[in-house]
Coordinates of C-alpha atoms in Angstrom, one line a residue:
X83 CA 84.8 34.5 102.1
X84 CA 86.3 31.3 101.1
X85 CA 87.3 30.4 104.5
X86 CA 83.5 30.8 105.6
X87 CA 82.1 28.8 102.9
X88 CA 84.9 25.5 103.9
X89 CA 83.0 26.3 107.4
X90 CA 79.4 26.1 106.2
X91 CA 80.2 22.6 104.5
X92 CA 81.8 21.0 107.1
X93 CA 79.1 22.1 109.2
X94 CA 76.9 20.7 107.2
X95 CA 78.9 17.5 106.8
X96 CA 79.1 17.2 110.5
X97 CA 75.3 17.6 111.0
X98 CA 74.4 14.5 108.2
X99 CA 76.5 12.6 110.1
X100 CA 75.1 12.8 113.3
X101 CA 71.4 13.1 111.6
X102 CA 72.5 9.3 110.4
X103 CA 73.8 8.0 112.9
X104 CA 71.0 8.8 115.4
X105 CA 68.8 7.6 112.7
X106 CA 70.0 4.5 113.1
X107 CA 69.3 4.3 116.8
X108 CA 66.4 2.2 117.8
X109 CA 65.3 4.3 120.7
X110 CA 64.3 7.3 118.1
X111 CA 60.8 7.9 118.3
X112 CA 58.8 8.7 114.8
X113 CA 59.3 12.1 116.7
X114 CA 62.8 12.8 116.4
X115 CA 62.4 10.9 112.9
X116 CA 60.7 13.8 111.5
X117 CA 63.4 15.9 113.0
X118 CA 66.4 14.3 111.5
X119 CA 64.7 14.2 108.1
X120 CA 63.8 18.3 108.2
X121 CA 67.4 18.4 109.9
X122 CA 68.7 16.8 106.7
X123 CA 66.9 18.9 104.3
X124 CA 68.0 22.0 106.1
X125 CA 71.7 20.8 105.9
X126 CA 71.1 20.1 102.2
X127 CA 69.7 23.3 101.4
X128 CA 72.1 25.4 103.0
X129 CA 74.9 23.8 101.2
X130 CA 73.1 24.3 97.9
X131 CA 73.2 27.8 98.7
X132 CA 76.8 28.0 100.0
X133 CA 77.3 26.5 96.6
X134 CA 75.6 28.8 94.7
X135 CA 77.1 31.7 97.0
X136 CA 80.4 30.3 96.3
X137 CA 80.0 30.3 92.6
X138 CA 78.3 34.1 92.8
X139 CA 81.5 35.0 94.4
X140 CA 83.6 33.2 91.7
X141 CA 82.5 34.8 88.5
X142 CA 82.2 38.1 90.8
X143 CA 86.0 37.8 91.0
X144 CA 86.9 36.7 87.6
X145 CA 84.8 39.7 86.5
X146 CA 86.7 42.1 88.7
X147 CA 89.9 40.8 87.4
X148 CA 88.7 41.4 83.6
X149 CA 88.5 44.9 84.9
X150 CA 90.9 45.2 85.8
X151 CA 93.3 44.1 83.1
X152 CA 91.1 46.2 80.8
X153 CA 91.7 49.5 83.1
X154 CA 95.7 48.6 82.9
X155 CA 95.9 48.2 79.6
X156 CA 93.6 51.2 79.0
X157 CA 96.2 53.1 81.2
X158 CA 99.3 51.6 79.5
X159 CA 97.7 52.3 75.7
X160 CA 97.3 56.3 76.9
X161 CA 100.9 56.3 78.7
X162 CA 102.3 54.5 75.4
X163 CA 100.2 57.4 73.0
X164 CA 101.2 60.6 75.3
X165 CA 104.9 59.3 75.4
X166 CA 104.7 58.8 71.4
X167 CA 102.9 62.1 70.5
X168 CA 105.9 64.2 72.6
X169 CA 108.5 62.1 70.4
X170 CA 106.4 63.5 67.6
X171 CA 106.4 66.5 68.7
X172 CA 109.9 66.6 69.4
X173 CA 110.8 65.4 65.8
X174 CA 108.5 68.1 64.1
X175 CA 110.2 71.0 66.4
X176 CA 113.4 69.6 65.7
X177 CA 112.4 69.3 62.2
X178 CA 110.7 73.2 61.9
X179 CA 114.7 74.5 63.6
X180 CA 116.5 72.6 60.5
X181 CA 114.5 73.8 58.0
X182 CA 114.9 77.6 59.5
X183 CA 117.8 77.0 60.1
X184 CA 118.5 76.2 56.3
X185 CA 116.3 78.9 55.0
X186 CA 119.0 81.4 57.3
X187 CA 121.9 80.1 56.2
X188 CA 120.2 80.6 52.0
X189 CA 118.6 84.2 52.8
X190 CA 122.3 85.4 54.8
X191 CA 123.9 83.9 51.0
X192 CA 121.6 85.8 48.8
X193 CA 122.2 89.0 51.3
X194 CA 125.7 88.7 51.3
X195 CA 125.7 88.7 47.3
X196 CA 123.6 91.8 47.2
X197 CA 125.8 93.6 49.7
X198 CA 129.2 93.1 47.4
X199 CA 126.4 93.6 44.2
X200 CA 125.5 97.1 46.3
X201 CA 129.3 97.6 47.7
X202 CA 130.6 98.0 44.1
X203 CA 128.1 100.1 43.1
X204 CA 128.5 102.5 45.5
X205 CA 132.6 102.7 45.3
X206 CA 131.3 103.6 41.3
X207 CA 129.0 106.8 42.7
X208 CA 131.6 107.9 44.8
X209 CA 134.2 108.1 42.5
X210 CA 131.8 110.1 40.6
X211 CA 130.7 111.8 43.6
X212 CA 134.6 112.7 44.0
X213 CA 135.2 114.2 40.7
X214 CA 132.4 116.4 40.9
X215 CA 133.6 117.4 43.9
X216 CA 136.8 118.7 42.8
X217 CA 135.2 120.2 39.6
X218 CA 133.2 122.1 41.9
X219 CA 135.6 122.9 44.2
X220 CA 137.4 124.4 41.5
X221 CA 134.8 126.5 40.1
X222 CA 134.5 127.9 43.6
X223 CA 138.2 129.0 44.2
X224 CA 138.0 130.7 40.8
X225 CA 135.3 132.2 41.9
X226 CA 136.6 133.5 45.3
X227 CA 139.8 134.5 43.0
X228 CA 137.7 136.7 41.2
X229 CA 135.8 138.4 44.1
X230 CA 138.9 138.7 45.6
X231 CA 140.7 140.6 42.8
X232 CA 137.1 143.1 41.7
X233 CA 136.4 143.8 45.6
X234 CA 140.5 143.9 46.7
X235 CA 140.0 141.9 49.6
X236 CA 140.7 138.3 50.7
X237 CA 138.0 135.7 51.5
X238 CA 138.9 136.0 55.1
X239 CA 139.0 139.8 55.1
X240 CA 135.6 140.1 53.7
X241 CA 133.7 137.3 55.8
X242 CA 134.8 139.6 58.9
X243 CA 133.7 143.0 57.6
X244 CA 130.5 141.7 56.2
X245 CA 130.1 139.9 60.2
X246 CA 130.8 142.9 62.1
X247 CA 128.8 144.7 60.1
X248 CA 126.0 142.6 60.6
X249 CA 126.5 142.7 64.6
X250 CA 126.3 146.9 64.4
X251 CA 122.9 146.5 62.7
X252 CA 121.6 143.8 65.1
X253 CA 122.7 145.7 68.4
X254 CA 121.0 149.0 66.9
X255 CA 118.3 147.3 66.1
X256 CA 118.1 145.3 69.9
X257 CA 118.8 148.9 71.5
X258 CA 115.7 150.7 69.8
X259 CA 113.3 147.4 70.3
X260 CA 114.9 147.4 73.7
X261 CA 113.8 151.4 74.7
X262 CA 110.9 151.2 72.9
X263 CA 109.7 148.2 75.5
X264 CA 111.3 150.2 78.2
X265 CA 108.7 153.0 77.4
X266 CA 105.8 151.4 76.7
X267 CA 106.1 149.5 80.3
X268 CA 106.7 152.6 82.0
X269 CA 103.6 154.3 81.0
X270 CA 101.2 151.0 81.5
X271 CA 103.1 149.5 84.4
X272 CA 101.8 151.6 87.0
X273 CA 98.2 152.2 85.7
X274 CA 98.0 148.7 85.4
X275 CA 99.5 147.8 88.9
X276 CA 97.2 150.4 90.1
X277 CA 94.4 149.2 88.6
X278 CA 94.7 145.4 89.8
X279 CA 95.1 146.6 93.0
X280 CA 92.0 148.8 93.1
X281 CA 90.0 145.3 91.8
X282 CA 91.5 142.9 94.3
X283 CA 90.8 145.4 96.9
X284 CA 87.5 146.1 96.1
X285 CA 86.7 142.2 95.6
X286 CA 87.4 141.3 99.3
X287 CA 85.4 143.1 101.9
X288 CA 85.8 142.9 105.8
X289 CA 85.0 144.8 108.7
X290 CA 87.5 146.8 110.7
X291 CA 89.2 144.5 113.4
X292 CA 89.1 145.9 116.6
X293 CA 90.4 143.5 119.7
X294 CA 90.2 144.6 123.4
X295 CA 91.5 142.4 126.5
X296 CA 88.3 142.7 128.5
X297 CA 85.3 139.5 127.9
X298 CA 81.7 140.4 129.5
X299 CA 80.2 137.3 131.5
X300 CA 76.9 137.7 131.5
X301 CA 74.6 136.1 134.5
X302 CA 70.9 136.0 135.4
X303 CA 71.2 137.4 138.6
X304 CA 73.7 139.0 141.2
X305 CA 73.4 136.2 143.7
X306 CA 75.1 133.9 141.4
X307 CA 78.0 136.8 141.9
X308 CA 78.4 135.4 145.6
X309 CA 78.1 131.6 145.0
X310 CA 81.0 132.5 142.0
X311 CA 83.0 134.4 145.1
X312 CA 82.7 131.2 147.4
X313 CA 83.7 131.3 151.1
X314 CA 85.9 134.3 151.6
X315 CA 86.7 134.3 148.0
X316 CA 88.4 130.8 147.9
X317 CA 86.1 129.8 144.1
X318 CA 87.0 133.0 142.2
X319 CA 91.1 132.9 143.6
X320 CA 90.9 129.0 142.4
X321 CA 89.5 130.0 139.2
X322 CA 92.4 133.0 139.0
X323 CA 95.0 130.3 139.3
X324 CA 93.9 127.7 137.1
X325 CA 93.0 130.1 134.3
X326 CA 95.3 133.0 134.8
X327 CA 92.5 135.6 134.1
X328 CA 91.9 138.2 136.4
X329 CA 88.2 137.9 137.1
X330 CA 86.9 141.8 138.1
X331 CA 83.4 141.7 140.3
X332 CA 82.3 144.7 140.4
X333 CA 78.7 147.0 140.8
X334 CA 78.2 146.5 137.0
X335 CA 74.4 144.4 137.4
X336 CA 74.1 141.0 136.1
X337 CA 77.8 141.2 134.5
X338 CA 81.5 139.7 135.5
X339 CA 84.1 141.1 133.8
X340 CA 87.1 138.4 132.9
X341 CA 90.6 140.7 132.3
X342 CA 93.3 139.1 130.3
X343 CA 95.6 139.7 127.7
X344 CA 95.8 136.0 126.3
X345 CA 92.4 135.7 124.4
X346 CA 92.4 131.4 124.8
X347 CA 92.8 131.9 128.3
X348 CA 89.7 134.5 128.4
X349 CA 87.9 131.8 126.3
X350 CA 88.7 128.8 128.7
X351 CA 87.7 130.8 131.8
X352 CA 84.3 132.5 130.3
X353 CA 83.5 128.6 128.7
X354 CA 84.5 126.9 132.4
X355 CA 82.0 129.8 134.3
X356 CA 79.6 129.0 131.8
X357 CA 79.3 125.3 132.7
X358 CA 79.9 126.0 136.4
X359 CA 77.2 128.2 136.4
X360 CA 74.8 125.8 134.8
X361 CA 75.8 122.9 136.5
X362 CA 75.0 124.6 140.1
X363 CA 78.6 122.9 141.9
X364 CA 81.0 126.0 142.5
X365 CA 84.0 124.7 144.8
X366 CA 87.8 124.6 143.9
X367 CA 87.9 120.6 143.2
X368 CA 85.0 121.1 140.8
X369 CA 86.4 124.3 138.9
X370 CA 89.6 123.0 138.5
X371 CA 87.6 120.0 136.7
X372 CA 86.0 121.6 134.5
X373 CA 88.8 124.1 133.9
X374 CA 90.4 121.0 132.6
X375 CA 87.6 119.9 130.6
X376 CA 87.3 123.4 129.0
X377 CA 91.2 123.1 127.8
X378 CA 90.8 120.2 125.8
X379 CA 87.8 121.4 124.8
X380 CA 89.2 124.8 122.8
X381 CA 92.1 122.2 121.5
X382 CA 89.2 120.3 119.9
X383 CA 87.5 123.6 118.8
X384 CA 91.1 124.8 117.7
X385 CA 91.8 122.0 115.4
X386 CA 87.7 122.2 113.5
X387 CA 88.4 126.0 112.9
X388 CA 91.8 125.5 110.9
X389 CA 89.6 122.6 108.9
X390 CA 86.9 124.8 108.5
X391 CA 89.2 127.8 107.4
X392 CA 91.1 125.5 104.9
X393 CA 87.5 124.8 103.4
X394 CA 86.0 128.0 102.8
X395 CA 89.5 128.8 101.4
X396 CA 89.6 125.5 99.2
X397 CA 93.2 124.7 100.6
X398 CA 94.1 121.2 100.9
X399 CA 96.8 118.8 101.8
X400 CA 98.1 120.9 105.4
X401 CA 99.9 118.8 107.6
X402 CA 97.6 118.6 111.0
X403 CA 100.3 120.0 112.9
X404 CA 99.9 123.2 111.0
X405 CA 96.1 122.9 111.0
X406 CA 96.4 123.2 114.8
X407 CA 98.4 126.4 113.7
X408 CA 95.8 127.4 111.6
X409 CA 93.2 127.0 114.3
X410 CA 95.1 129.0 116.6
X411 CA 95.0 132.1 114.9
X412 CA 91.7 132.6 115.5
X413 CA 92.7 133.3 119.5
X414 CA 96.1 135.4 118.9
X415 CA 96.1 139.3 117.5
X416 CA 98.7 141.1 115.5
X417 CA 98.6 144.8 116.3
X418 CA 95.4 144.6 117.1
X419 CA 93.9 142.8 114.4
X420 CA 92.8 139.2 114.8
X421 CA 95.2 136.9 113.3
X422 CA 93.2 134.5 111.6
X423 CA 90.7 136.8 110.0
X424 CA 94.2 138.8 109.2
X425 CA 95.4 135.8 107.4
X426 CA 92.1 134.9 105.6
X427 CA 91.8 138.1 104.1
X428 CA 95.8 138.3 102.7
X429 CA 94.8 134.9 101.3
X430 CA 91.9 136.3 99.9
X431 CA 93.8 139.2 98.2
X432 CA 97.0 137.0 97.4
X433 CA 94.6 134.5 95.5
X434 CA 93.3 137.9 93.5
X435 CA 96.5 139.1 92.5
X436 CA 98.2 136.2 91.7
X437 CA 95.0 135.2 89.1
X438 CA 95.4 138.7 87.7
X439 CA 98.5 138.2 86.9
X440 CA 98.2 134.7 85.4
X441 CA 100.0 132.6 88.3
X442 CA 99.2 130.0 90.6
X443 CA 96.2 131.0 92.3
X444 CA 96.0 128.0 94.9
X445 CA 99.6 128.7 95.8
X446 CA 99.1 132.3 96.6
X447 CA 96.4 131.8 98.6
X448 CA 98.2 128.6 100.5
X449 CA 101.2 130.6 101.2
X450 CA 99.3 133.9 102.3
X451 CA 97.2 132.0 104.8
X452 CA 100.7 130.7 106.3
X453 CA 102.5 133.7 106.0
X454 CA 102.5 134.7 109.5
X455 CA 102.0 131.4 111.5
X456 CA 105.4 132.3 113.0
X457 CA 103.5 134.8 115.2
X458 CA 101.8 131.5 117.3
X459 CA 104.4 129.6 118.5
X460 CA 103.7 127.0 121.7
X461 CA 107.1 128.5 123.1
X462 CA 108.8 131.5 123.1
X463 CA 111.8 131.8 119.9
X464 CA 114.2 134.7 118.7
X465 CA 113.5 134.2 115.6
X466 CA 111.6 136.7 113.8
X467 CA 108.2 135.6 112.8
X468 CA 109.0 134.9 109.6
X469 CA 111.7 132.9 109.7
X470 CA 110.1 130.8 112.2
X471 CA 107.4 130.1 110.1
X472 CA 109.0 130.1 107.1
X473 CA 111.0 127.0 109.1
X474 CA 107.8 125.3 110.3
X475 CA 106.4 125.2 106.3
X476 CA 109.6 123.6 105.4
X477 CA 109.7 121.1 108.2
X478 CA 105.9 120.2 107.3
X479 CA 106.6 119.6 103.5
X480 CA 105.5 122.7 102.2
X481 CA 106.1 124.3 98.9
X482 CA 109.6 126.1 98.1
X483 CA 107.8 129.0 97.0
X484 CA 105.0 129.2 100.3
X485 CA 108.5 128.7 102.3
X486 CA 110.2 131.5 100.1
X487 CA 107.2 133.5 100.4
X488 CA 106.6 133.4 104.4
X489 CA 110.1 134.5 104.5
X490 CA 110.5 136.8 102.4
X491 CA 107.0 138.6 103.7
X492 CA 109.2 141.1 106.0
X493 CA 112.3 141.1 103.9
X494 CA 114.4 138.8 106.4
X495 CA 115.1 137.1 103.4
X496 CA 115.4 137.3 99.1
X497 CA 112.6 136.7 97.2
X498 CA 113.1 134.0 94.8
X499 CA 109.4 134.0 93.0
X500 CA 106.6 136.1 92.1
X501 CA 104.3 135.2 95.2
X502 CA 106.9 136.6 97.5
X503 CA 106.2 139.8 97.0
X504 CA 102.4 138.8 96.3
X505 CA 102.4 138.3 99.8
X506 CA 104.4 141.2 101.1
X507 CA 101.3 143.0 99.3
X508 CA 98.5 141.4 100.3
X509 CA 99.8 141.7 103.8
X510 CA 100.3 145.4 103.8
X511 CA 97.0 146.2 102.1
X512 CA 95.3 144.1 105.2
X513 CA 97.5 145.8 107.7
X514 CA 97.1 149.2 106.3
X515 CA 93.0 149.8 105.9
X516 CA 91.7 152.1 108.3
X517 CA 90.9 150.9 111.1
X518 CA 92.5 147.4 110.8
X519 CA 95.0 147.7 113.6
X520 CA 96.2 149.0 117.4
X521 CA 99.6 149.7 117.9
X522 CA 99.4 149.4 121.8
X523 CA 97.4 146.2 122.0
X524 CA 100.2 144.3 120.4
X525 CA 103.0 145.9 122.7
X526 CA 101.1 145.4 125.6
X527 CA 100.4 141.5 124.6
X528 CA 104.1 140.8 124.5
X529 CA 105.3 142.8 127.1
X530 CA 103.0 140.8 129.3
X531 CA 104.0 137.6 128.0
X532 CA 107.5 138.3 128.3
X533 CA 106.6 138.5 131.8
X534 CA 105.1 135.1 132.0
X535 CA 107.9 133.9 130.1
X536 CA 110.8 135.4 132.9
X537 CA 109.2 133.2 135.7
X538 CA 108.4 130.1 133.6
X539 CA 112.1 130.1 132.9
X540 CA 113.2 129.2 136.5
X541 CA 113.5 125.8 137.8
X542 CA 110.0 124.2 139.9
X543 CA 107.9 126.8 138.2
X544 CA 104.9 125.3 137.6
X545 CA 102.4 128.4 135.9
X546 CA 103.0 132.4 135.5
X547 CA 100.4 134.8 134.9
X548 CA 100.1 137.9 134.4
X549 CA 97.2 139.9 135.8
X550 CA 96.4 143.5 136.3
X551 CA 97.4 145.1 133.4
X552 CA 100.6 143.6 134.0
X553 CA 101.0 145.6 137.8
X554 CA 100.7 142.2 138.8
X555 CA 102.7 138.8 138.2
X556 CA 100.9 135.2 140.5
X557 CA 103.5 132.4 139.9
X558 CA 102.5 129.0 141.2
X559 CA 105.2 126.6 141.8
X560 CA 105.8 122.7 142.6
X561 CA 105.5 122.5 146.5
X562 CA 107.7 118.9 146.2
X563 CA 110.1 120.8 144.4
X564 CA 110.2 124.2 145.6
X565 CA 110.0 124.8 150.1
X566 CA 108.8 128.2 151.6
X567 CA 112.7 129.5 152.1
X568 CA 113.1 129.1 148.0
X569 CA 109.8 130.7 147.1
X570 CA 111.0 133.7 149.0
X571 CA 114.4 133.5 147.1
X572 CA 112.4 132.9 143.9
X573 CA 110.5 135.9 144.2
X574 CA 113.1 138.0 144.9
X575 CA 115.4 136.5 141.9
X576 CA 111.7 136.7 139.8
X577 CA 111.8 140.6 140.6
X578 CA 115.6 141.6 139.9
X579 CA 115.3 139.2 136.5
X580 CA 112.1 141.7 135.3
X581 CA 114.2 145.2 136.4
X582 CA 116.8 144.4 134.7
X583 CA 115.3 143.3 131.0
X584 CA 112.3 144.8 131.1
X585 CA 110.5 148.3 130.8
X586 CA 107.1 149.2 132.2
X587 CA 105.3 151.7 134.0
X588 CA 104.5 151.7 137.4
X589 CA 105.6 149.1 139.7
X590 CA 104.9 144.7 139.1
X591 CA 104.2 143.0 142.1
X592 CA 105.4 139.4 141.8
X593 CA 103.5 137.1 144.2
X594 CA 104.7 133.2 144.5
X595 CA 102.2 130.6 145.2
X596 CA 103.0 127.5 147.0
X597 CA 100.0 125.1 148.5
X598 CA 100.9 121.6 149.3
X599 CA 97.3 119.3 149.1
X600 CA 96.7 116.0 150.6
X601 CA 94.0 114.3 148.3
X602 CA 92.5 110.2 149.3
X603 CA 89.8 108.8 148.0
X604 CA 87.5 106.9 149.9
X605 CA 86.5 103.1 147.9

């Protein structure tokens, strides 16, 4: 700023001068006169106001410099008062630690005085305590001295008689208490047993569970019979091999009959002619889609009817794998008698028994729905049923007792609480009813999935099924893995395999299935 005001002056300076000296010249007209003299006053006023801008600028600075200096010495005087008030405050602390100091050092003084004050005094009780010990202690030997000599036995002699005598009495007295508790349960135990069973029966009602392996498909008219055939039968044998049921087309009007022992196959293949039929397309590549479709269709439906079940039966916590388990039941039998609705109703009555009796409700009725999940395994175990499931609630974090319980249900195992055998009830009364179970359904299930089991256990088998009441086994292999020459070979070891382990009436034709498909798709 400085710089520019030296600039404006000589400027100035430099411009009078000239103003002058052509001023002086002769050959200035009265014209240029004027203009030199408002020149001059121009110059003159513009160094009056650099002047006055210079002095502006002056006291501006001196005044920020007295700000300066007071902000510094504003800033020292606070720095100087915090660094004097810690001092202080150091001193005081330092102060407040000598005088507690000294008031410890006083108090541990007067404490020690009253300690040898109380030390003494208590060395004077118990020299008094001592004597009156021994005067006491002498009254009581001439006392025993003169039991001893009116009763003619020793101190010793008598504490023993007077202590077996006392164990007689008490062991009498145990023995009566004992036979009299004995008694009383023997008359009430049974009435009582009998009459919670009679309640907990009569609290859970359900109708008689009969199970065939025949489903009705109903249709609207015969011709959809011959669009469900297909050229020379080539729809209803793709729909045999994709779904393992044996579909019957018979002279029954406006009906299909699907044959099979495995009721989630049934379901797949009457869901999957359901939609074929309503959806109009009936050829192989579209069945097998929707065959497909339908699978992961019941695994959906599978999984919402074990949550559903654990609802209405207020369980909670199931791992989903055993959910899926749950869900399951609902498409497996036992003798018979549909699993889940089996397994519902032992929860039912387990739950009953066990709040009867003033236990654990919840867990009853968790371990009787459980109890035989053993009996829907994904593959095929020697385990009995309950020891497989009893293995499965373990793995999934189950309680001891539900474990101990699904084991114990058959007696493959001890019982080691009181829902064990909770169960093992429960389960018999459900089994038992009339009318809750078929012998030969069951036996028939498994000797058919034995079958299917024989010719999945061969190498480039892809599918077994068993059809015609068994008289009949289709087994479809890998045609990358298995040539014609081997699925003659495999039919023939297929065959010896099922004489030799197996027994069954009549004759099983086992028929091996090889196609090899070239599929492109056109973009």
């Amino acid at each position: 700023m400085e710089t520019n005001i030296v600039f404006v002056l000589a400027a100035s300076f430099i411009a009078g001068f000239l103003a002058r000296y052509l001023l002086g010249k002769k050959f200035f007209s009265k014209k240029h006169h004027r203009l030199f003299f408002e020149a001059e006053q121009e110059a003159h006023k513009i160094i009056k106001e650099a002047h006055r801008e210079a002095e502006t600028i002056r006291k501006d600075k001196i005044l920020q410099a007295k700000e300066r200096f007071i902000e510094l010495k504003s800033k020292h005087e606070k720095e100087t008062h915090l660094r004097e008030k810690k001092i202080t405050d150091i001193e005081k602390r330092i102060w407040d630690k000598e005088r507690k100091l000294s008031d410890e050092i006083a108090l541990y003084h007067k404490k020690n005085i009253n300690l040898q004050n109380q030390a003494t005094d208590y060395e004077k009780q118990l020299q008094i305590l001592s004597k009156k010990y021994e005067e006491i202690k002498n009254i009581y030997s001439e006392q025993v001295k003169s039991l001893e000599e009116i009763s003619q036995y020793s101190a010793d002699e008598a504490r023993e008689k007077l202590i077996e005598t006392l164990k007689d009495e008490a062991k009498t007295k145990a023995r009566a208490y004992i036979q009299q508790i004995i008694e009383d349960a023997q008359l009430t135990a049974k009435a009582e047993a009998r009459k919670i069973l009679i309640q907990s029966i009569q609290r859970i009602g359900t109708e008689q569970a009969i199970e065939n392996a025949v489903s009705v498909f109903n249709i609207e008219s015969d011709d959809i019979k011959g669009r469900i055939i297909g050229r020379e039968g080539r729809n209803i044998r793709t729909l045999e091999q994709v779904t393992g049921v044996e579909i019957i087309v018979d002279d029954t009007p406006e009906a299909i009959l699907l044959s099979c022992f495995n009721p989630v196959r049934r379901e797949i293949a009457r869901l999957a002619l359901q939609k074929l039929v309503a959806d109009g397309r009936i050829h192989p590549a579209r069945i097998e889609e929707v065959v497909s479709k339908t699978e992961k269709q019941i695994e959906e439906e599978i999984i919402d009817n074990g949550k559903k079940t654990m609802i209405d039966l207020d369980i909670h916590g199931l791992r989903p794998e055993l959910v899926k388990i749950v869900g399951r039941m609902k498409y497996r039998s036992s003798y018979g008698q549909n699993l889940l609705q089996h397994s519902r109703e032992v929860a039912h009555l387990a739950g009953t028994l066990a709040a009867e009796l003033g236990l654990n409700a919840k867990l009853a009725k968790r371990a009787g729905l459980l109890h035989d999940i053993g009996k829907v395994p994904e593959a095929e175990s020697e385990l009995p049923h309950a020891l497989l499931g009893m293995r499965w609630a373990e793995k999934h974090g189950e309680h001891p007792e539900v474990c101990n319980a699904i084991g114990a249900h058959h007696d493959e195992i001890d019982m080691k609480s009181l829902i064990a055998p909770i169960i093992q009830i429960a389960d018999a009364i459900s089994g038992a009813r009339p009318g809750a179970r078929r012998q030969n359904l069951e036996s028939y299930a498994k000797r058919l999935s034995d079958m299917e089991g024989i010719a999945l256990s061969f190498e480039g088998v892809n599918k077994s099924f068993a059809v015609q009441a068994g008289r009949e086994l289709w087994v479809l292999v890998e045609s990358e893995k298995v040539d014609d020459q081997r699925a003659f070979q495999l039919s023939q070891e297929i065959t010896d395999r099922i004489q030799n382990e197996m027994t069954y009436p009549g004759q099983v034709r086992v028929t091996v299935i090889r196609e090899t498909r070239a599929v492109q798709i056109a973009r």
